[in-house]
XYZ file of C-alpha atoms in Angstrom:
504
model
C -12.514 -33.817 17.212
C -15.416 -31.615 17.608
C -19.022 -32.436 19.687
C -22.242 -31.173 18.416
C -23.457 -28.558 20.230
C -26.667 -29.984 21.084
C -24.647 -33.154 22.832
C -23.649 -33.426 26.253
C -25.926 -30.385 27.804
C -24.835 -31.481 31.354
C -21.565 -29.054 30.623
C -21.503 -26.133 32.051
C -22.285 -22.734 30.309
C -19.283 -20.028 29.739
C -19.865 -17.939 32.471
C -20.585 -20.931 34.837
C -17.077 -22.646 33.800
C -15.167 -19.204 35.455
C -17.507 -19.390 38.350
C -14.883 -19.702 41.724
C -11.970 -19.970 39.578
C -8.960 -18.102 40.157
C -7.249 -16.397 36.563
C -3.623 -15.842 35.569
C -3.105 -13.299 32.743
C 0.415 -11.936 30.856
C 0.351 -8.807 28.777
C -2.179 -7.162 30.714
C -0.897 -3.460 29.408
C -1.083 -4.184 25.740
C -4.214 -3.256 23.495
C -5.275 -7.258 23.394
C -4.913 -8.381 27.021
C -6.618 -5.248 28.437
C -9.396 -5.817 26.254
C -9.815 -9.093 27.588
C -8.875 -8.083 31.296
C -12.212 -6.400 30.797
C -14.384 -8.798 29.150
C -13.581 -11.117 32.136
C -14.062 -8.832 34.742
C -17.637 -8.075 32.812
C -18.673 -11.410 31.244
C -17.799 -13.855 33.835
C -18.932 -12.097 37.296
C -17.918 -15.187 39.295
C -14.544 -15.335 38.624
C -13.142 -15.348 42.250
C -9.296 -13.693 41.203
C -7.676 -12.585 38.391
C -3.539 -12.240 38.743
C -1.849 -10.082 36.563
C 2.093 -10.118 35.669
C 3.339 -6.701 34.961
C 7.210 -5.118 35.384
C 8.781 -2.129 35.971
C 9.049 -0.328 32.527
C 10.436 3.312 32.030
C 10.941 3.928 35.781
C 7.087 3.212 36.539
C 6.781 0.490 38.541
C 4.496 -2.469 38.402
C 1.427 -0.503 41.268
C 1.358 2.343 38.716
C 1.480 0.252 35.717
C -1.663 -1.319 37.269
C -3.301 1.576 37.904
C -2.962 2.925 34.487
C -4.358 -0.094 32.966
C -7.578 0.720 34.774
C -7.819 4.254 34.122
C -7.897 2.833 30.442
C -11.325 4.289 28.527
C -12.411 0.765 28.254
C -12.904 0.235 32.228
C -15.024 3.645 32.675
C -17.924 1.761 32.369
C -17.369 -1.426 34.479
C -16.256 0.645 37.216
C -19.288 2.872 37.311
C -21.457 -0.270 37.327
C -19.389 -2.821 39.383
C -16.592 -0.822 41.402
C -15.760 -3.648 43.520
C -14.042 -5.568 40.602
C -11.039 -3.971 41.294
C -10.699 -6.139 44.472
C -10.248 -8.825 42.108
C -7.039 -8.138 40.424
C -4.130 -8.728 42.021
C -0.103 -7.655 40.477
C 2.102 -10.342 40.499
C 5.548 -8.834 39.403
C 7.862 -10.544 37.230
C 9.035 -10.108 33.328
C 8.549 -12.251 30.751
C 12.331 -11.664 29.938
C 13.857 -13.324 32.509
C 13.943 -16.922 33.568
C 10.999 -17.720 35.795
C 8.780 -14.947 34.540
C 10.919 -12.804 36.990
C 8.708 -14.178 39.640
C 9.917 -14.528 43.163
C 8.728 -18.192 45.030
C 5.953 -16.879 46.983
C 4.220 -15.758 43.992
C 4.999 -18.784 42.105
C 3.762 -20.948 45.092
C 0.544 -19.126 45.327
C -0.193 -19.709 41.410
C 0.439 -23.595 41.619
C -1.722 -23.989 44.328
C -4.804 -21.140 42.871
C -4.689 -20.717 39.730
C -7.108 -22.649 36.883
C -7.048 -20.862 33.935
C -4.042 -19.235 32.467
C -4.229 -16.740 29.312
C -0.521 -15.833 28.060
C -1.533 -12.828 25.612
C 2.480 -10.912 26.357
C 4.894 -10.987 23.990
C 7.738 -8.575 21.823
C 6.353 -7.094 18.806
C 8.746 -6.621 16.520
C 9.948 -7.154 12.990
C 13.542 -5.744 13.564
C 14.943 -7.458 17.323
C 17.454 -10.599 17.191
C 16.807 -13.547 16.266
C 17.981 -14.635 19.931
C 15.987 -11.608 21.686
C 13.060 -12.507 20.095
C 13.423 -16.103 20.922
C 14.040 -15.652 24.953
C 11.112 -13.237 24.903
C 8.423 -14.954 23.225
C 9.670 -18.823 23.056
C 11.198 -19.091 26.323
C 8.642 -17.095 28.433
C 5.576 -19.153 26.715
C 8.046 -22.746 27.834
C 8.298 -21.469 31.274
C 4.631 -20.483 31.738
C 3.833 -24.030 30.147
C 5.963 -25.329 33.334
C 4.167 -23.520 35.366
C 1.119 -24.800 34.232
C 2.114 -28.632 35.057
C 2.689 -27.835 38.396
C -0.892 -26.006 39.128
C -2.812 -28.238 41.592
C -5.987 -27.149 39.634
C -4.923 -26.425 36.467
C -7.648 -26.644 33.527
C -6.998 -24.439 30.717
C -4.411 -22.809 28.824
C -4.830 -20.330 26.095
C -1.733 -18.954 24.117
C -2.047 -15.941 21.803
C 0.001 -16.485 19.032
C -0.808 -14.597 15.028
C -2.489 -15.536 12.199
C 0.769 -14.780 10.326
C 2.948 -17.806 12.472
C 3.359 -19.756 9.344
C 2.945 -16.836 6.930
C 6.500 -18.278 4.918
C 4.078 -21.080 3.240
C 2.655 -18.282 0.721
C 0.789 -20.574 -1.362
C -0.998 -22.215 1.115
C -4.014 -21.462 3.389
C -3.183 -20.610 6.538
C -5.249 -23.349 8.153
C -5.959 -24.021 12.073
C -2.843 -26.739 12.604
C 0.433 -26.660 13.895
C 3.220 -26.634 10.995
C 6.252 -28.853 12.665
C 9.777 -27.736 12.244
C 12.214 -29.844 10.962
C 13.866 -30.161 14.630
C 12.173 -31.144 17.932
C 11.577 -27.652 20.073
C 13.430 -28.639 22.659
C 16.729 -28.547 20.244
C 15.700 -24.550 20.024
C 15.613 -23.993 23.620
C 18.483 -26.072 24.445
C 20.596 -23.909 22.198
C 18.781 -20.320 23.572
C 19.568 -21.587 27.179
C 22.912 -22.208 26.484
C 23.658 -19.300 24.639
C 24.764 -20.827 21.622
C 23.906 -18.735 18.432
C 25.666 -20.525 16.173
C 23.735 -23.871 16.715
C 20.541 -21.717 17.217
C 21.309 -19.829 13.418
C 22.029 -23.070 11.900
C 18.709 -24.759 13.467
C 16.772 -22.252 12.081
C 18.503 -21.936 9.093
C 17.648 -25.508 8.472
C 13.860 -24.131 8.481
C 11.946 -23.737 5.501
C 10.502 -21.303 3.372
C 12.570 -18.192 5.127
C 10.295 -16.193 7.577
C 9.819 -12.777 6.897
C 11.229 -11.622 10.218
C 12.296 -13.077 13.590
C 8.613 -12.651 15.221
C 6.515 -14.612 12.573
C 9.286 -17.308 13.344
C 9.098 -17.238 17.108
C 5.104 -17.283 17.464
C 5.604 -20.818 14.835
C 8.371 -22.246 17.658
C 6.272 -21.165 20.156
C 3.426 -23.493 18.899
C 5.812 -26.310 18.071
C 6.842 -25.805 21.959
C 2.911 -26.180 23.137
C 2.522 -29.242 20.666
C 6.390 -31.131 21.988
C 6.167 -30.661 24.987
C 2.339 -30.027 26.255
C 0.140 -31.443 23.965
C -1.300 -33.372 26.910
C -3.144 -30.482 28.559
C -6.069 -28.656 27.477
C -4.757 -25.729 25.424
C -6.051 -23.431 22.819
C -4.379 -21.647 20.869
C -5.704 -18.287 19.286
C -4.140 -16.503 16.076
C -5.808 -13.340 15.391
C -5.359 -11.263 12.228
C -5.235 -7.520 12.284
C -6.573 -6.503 15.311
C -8.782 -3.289 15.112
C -11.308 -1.369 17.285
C -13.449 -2.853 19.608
C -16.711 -3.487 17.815
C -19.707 -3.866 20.639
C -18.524 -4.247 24.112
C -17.945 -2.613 26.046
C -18.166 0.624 24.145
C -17.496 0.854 19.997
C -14.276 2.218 18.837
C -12.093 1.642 21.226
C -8.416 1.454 20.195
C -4.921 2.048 21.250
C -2.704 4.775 19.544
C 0.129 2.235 19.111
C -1.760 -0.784 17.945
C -0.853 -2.403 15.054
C -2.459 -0.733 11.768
C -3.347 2.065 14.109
C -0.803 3.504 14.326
C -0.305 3.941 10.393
C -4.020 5.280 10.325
C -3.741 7.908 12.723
C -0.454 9.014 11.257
C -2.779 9.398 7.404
C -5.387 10.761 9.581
C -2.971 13.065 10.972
C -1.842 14.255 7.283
C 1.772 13.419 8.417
C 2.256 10.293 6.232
C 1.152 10.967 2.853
C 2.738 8.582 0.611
C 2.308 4.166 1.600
C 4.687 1.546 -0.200
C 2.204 -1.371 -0.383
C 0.180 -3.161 -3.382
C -3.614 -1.577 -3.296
C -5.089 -4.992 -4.077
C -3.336 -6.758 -1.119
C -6.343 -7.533 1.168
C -6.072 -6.629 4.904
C -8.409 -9.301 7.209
C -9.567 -7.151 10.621
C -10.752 -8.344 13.241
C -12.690 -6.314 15.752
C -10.682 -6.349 19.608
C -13.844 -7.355 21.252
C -14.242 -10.390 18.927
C -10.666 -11.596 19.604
C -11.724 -11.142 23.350
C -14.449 -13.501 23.263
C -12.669 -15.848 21.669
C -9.836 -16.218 24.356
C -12.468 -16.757 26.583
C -14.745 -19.132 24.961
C -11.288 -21.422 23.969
C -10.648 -21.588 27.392
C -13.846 -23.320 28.808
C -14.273 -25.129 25.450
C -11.027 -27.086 25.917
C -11.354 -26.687 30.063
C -14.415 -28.219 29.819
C -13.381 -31.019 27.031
C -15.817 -29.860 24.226
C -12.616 -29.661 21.863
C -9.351 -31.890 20.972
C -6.475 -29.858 22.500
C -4.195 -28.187 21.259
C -6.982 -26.952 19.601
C -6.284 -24.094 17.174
C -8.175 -21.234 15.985
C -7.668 -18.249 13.343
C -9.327 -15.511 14.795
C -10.311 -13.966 11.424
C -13.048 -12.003 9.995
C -15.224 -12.804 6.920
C -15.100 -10.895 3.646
C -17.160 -8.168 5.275
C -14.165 -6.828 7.369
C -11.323 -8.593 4.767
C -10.908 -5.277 2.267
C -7.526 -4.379 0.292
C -5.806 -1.419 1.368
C -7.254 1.022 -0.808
C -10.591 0.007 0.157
C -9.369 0.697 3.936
C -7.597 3.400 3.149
C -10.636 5.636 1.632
C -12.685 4.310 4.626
C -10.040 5.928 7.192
C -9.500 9.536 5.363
C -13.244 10.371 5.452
C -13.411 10.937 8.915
C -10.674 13.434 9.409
C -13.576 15.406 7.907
C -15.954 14.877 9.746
C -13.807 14.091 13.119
C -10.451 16.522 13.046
C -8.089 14.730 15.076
C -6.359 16.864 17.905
C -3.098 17.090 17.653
C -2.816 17.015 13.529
C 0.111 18.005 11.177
C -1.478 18.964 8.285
C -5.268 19.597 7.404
C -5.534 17.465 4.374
C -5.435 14.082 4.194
C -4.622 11.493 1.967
C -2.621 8.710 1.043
C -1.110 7.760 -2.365
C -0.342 4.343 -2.552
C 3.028 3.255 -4.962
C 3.509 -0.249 -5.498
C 7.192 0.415 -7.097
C 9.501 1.029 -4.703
C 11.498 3.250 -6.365
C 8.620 5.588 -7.383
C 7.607 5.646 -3.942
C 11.350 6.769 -2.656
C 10.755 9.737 -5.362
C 7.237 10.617 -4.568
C 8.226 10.496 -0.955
C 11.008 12.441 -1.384
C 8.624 15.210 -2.222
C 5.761 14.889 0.098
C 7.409 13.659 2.959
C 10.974 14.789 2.863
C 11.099 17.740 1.154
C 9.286 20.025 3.269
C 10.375 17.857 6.352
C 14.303 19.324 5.755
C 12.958 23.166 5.088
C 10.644 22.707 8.271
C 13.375 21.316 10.446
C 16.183 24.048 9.175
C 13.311 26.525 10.431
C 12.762 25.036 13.837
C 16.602 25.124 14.114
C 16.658 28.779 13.344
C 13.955 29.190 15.897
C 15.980 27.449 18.229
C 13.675 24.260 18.392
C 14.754 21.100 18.386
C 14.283 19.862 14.706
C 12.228 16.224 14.508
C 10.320 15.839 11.103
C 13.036 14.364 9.074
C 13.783 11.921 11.455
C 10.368 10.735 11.930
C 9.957 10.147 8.472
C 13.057 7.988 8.534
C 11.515 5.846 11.127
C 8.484 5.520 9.091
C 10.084 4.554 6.245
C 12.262 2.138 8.814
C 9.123 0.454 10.079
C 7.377 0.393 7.071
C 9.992 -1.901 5.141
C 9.867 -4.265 8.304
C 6.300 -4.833 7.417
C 6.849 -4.503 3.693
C 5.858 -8.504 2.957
C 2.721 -7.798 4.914
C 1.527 -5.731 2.436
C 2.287 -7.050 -1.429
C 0.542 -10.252 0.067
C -2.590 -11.744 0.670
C -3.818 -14.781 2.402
C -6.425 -17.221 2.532
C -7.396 -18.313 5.831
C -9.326 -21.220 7.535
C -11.651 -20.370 10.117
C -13.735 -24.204 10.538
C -12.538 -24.033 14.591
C -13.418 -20.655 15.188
C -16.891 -20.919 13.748
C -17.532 -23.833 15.567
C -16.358 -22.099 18.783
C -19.223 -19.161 17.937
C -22.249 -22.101 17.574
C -20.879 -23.595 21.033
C -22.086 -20.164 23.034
C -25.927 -20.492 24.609
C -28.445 -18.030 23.266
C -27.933 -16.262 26.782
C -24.798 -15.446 26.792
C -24.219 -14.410 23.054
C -25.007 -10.884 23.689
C -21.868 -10.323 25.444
C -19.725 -13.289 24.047
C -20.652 -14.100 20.441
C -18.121 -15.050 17.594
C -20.126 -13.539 15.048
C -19.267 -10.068 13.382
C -20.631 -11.232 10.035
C -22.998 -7.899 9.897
C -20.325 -5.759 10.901
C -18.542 -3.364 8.007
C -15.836 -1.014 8.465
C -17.665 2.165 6.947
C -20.254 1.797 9.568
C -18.223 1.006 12.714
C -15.302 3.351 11.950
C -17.616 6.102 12.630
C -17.504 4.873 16.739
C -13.664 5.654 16.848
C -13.956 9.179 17.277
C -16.188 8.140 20.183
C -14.392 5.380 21.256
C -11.019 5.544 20.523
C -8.926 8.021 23.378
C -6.651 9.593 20.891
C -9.661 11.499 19.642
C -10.075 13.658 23.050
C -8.975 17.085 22.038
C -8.077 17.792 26.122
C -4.853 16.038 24.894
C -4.381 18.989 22.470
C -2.970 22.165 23.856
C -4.643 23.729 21.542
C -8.808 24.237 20.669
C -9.696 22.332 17.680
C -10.307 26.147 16.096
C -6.625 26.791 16.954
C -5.445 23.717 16.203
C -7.572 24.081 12.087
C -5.736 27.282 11.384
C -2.156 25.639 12.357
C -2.758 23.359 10.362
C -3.782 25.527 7.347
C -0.718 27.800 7.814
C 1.192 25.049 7.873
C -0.570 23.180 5.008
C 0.236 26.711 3.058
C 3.363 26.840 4.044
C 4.280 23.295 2.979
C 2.683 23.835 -0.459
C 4.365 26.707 -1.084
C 7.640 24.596 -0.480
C 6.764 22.301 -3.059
C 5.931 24.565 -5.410
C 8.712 26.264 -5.343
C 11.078 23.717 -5.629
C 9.169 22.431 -8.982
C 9.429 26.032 -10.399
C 12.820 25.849 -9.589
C 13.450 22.524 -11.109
C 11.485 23.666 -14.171
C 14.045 26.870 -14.798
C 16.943 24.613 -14.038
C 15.995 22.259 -16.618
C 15.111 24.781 -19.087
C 18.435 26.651 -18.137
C 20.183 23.062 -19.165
C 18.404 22.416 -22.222
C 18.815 26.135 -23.196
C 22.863 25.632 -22.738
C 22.821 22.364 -24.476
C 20.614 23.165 -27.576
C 20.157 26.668 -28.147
């Protein structure tokens, strides 16, 4: 399966493999594919084009959408140093929705006949869509790209990102770096989603077993039975990468998205809005850094372009125990920097998370620190005349935490033979902007770069000066105290007033 790395040195090096070649790249706007939109632009200088599918979203149409992907944080530096990369990228609109990719025939034309290397990072994240939404946007999308691909006149890879978590239903199993079949070809699946038949479509998948957790864990495994049915003939590589977390090294430290995965749930501690986490402290979260993950789309693509690996060739894009720490471990890690690093834009002052493996001791507890003063805050923005928000955010917590419940009471062992073989594959030249290796990396240290890094920690997004913004936050932090407190004197005289009644 695998060549030794000292073997066949007539193959071209990374960069030299992207030299000329013309790039097509899905999910451009997410945290992932902008990440490696970069390290393309900066690792492999010869790249000749790179096209980009983006739609309209919100009323913004696909022009803007492109130009806020480059005002990202992470670009600042490439376009200081090489402006002219811009010139580069070119928007190809379409939707990964619709049949096609949305794409009209000049566009598709123009990829058969340019395009070598294709990277499909876009897809739905969700835990709570239809089984049949899901499907057409993450199943269908990857079959039609996959079409594409066998028409390109100089097609020579293909890398799909799919999650480490695609078979996550085999729970006492490793997660190891092969396809698990379905009990049905794929093509049964898409025959059913193209016809709009949901009751063969249920009963196919209900036919497939150990349950899924939710409809996305179940459409990144089709999606991988779809590359192995129907194209295991051309070089493809498929990537499944953990938790996704800040970038680690290039091209700056601590860059992150608000809304990326775990982020999001960070910030929101960090924030001292969510206080209270249903999970099991001991369940171990595996990180890897956004940079890493990068790298390794990259380094897939010319290993299987260039024939140094058995396609499809699969690869859990995982850290090693230095970045693989349970979420209490994380947890303490993530409320020392408030600190040291206020965030703009806070609730409260303190942070802190208490973690409650029962789930009915975390309702209670939560019903305390999260709803209680939520409902006495929100009858006091009414009586200002404010629109009242707080208890409904803490419902969609509490929503989007039990989607992700399972992700949380369990733990997984995962293979990683491919992706360390893909690290030993990079020349000594090139591993200062591609390597595979975060093995010295540890989540004390590099969380300190997020403040630095990450946008969300510029306090020109606060209206307020981080003085300002400090005593708000002690007010209210006083304020919600004294809430609590009052309502456990309260409770305290009730109860005595009962037990009084009842035995004196």
């Amino acid at each position: 399966m695998f060549e030794s790395p000292g073997e066949n040195q007539c193959f071209p090096r990374v960069v030299e493999f992207y030299n000329g070649k013309n790039v097509f790249l899905t999910g451009a706007t997410g945290f992932v594919g902008a990440v490696l939109l970069e390290a393309l632009l900066r690792c492999c200088p010869g790249i000749k084009s790179i096209y980009i599918l983006l739609r309209s979203k919100k009323n913004v149409n696909p022009d803007i959408r492109k130009e806020q992907i480059f005002n990202k944080k992470i670009f600042e530096k490439l376009k200081e140093e090489t402006p002219e990369f811009l010139e580069k990228v070119h928007l190809i609109a379409g939707d990964i929705s619709l049949p096609n990719l949305g794409m009209n025939e000049d566009d598709v034309q123009l990829l058969i006949q340019e395009v070598s290397i294709v990277f499909h990072c876009a897809a739905i994240i969700s835990f709570t869509k239809s089984l049949e939404f899901m499907l057409k946007s993450n199943v269908l999308s990857l079959y039609s790209i996959l079409e594409l691909c066998k028409k390109m006149k100089k097609f020579e890879a293909f890398v799909y990102t799919s999650t480490i978590y695609s078979n996550c239903n085999h729970l006492n199993l490793p997660l190891k770096e092969e396809i698990i079949r379905l009990p049905f070809p794929a093509n049964r699946f898409i025959d059913a989603l193209k016809k709009g038949d949901s009751a063969m479509l249920q009963e196919l998948v209900g036919y497939c077993k150990p349950d899924w957790p939710n409809t996305y864990t179940f459409s990144k495994c089709l999606a991988e039975n779809v590359i192995m049915d129907t194209a295991s003939d051309l070089p493809i590589a498929i990537i499944r990468p953990s938790i996704v977390i800040f970038t680690w090294k290039q091209p700056i430290a601590g860059y992150v998205e608000e809304n990326s995965g775990i982020c999001a749930l960070t910030l929101g501690v960090a924030k001292g809005f969510i206080k209270v986490i249903h999970a099991d402290p001991n369940f171990k979260l595996n990180m890897v850094p956004a940079d890493i993950t990068a790298n390794a789309h990259v380094v897939a693509a010319w290993s299987v372009g260039t024939k140094r690996c058995a396609s499809p060739f699969v690869v859990n894009c995982t850290a090693s125990e230095n970045l693989h720490l349970n979420i209490r471990e994380f947890g303490d890690i993530m409320i020392n920097l408030p600190p040291q690093f206020p965030v703009p834009k806070s609730f409260e002052m303190h942070s802190y998370s208490i973690i409650v493996t029962n789930k009915y001791l975390y309702y209670t507890i939560a019903a305390y620190y999260h709803y209680l003063p939520a409902i006495v805050l929100d009858g006091i923005l009414r009586i200002l005349g404010k629109k009242p928000r707080l208890y409904s955010l803490y419902r969609f917590y509490d929503t989007t935490m039990s989607a992700i419940t399972f992700f949380l009471f369990k733990s997984f062992e995962y293979e990683r033979k491919n992706f360390e073989y893909l690290d030993t594959l990079i020349q000594h030249e090139e591993r200062k902007d591609l390597s595979l290796d975060c093995s010295d990396a540890t989540l004390s240290e590099k969380s300190l770069s997020v403040p630095e890094g990450a946008t969300f920690y510029d306090w020109n997004i606060d209206r307020k000066s981080q003085g300002e913004r400090q005593m708000i936050n002690e007010k209210r932090h006083i304020l919600i105290k004294s809430i609590q407190w009052i309502f456990l004197m309260t409770s305290c005289l009730l109860i005595y007033w009962v037990f009084s009644m009842i035995f004196l």
